[in-house]
Amino acid sequence: MRVEKKTAIYFPALICLSLSGLFLPSFIKNDYLFVILNVVAFNGIAVTGLNLLYDATGQVSLGHAVFYGLGAYTTAVLSVTFGLPLWTAWMGSVAMVLVSSFILAFPTLRLHGHYMVMATLGCNIILTVILNQWESLTGGPSGFPGIPELSAGFVELSTDRGFFRLAWIALLGFAFATVALQKSGVGKIFRAIRQNEIATECCGTNTTGYKIFAFVLSALYAGIAGILYAHYMSFISPKTFGVFRSLEWVTMAVVGGMGNVLGGILGAFVLTLLPELLHALEELQVLFYGIVLMSVLILCPQGMVPAIRSLVDRFSALTETEACGDKSLKKKTLRGATPVRAGRNCGKLRIEGLSVNFGGLQALSSVSVTFDPGRIHAVIGPNGAGKTTLFNAVCGIVKPRSGKIFLGDLEITGFSPHKIALSGIGRTFQVPQLYSEFSVRDHVFVGMCVGRLPLNGMIGDDVDEVLRFFDLLELSELKVGEVSLFDKKRIELARALAANPAYILVDEPGGGLNEEEKEAVARYLFALTKVGVTPIVVDHHMDLVMNVAERVVVLHQGQIIADGTPDEIVENPRVADAYLGSRQKVLSGGRVERGCEGCGNA
């Protein structure tokens, strides 16, 4: 599969690095080179953590030197000042990093973009001030000397050459673990959050929990790198853990390729070795360093490893013409969907006195409506009537100013989107909110992970069932950029159904589709009711709405002006004045039979 070939370079490359770590000490005679390689390993571990954080959240941290410093100073204080055994000091340092990163994760991960960068940068500045000022504990600007060297009975760690093996084992261990995590179901959820956090949360994923886990794990990488650094150098000082260190790591990640494990290691190697190679240039060193760095970023804006991988893919694509053929088939007819697990019976969806304000604009005003299970409902109205706002309030994306929302006997008002999805409400969007890097199968996998461990092997068969239900199995390995708008609408429905909801809020399913595709959408909506799922549809195509809905609610200026059967709505003069116009215009589309062939097995 093409999706898998892009990651095929990782393990062979890491195995080559492992072999080089075993045999290099036997061939290299210059001990100073091992000093550089040990520093490469420390930087590589920290940059791998940064890449893990970026791959999971899309966020960049300029404060990971905080955890580097906490790991180093904690092990130094515990082993020297308090005289604890080395392994006890190590465990104490790890605990300190885990606790501090967990505490910092809550405020910082609420921020996005440059706000997150500035917050983590501020944390780094604060740590530097503390390390410089708390001289009785840290030694202040003079540093902390006398940190004991590590020792192991089977390996000599007191020399640069001997420590290299430990540092390289640690680096490669973290690299292999990170690649394995990225290729796992958890890694897939991480990437889904990075690409579209709102859509992922509306699928039932606790995105905040996943982001905190990624932040703490990436901080642990930096903390362990700091522990190794402290025991290797036997001396530490505050300037080693300043803002420049965090900036240097981010630069290494960018040069190698953000989110790319192998790229992070390559970036650490290049930018650690480059100053040593330019050392002879003296005052021109910074100039040449900048020229080399800018050249790499201009020629390889995505980083070195992605650029190399792109070249490999370009050459391999020449032999894959047949595999990359026109699989973007627009399936217009239903072959007969296979049964999927039945939707949950959560009772009625009840909305009482719901009001939503955006500043001085009242988008919804005291909306009260009840949706019964087992029927197709529709919500219609002119642009700006509050239809999508109603969906957003029910899903938890928008917090209402007043009113209550109940699913059966459970009040879900104020719940986060993932808790509402777990309760039994799924969602599609007016503009399909999909993942550009994912295949069709991956989208269904994300929905299928609701309330389950994201394990590829355990969920695979269930994913196939949902793909068959929406006739997407033949497109399952294509990315969303290779399929039609009709296919994207089906993918969103499939992802929502995979979460096993009681209700699916379907926003504009007919938007941008031709008549044949809209008829197919209607059949899928009927099929959903047969597996116990209740669709609530918002759409401007009145032929589609009036053909599928058993009950229609009309919104106008944030208030309900009519509620009834399609025939009652068409005859309602208030609705005609506000939105619909003539009956002839509304019923101009063809009817779709509810008992249509192709939905009978769904």
PDB file of C-alpha atoms in Angstrom, residues 198 201-202 389-400 412-421 425:
ATOM      1  CA  ILE A 198     -12.771  19.503  16.481  1.00  0.00           C
ATOM      2  CA  GLU A 201     -13.352  15.283  19.453  1.00  0.00           C
ATOM      3  CA  CYS A 202     -16.817  15.064  17.895  1.00  0.00           C
ATOM      4  CA  THR A 389     -25.584  26.829  15.643  1.00  0.00           C
ATOM      5  CA  LEU A 390     -28.243  24.429  16.946  1.00  0.00           C
ATOM      6  CA  PHE A 391     -26.094  21.468  15.876  1.00  0.00           C
ATOM      7  CA  ASN A 392     -22.982  23.040  17.414  1.00  0.00           C
ATOM      8  CA  ALA A 393     -24.793  23.614  20.712  1.00  0.00           C
ATOM      9  CA  VAL A 394     -26.092  20.038  20.827  1.00  0.00           C
ATOM     10  CA  CYS A 395     -22.573  18.715  20.074  1.00  0.00           C
ATOM     11  CA  GLY A 396     -20.892  20.883  22.702  1.00  0.00           C
ATOM     12  CA  ILE A 397     -18.863  22.990  20.270  1.00  0.00           C
ATOM     13  CA  VAL A 398     -20.851  26.075  21.292  1.00  0.00           C
ATOM     14  CA  LYS A 399     -21.871  26.674  24.915  1.00  0.00           C
ATOM     15  CA  PRO A 400     -25.486  27.890  25.291  1.00  0.00           C
ATOM     16  CA  ILE A 412     -25.737  16.746  28.439  1.00  0.00           C
ATOM     17  CA  THR A 413     -25.818  20.558  28.645  1.00  0.00           C
ATOM     18  CA  GLY A 414     -22.273  21.855  28.997  1.00  0.00           C
ATOM     19  CA  PHE A 415     -20.636  18.505  28.242  1.00  0.00           C
ATOM     20  CA  SER A 416     -17.466  18.576  26.161  1.00  0.00           C
ATOM     21  CA  PRO A 417     -17.869  17.390  22.533  1.00  0.00           C
ATOM     22  CA  HIS A 418     -16.174  14.046  23.203  1.00  0.00           C
ATOM     23  CA  LYS A 419     -18.449  13.304  26.178  1.00  0.00           C
ATOM     24  CA  ILE A 420     -21.518  14.113  24.084  1.00  0.00           C
ATOM     25  CA  ALA A 421     -20.243  11.792  21.342  1.00  0.00           C
ATOM     26  CA  ILE A 425     -24.615  11.820  19.347  1.00  0.00           C
TER      27      ILE A 425
END
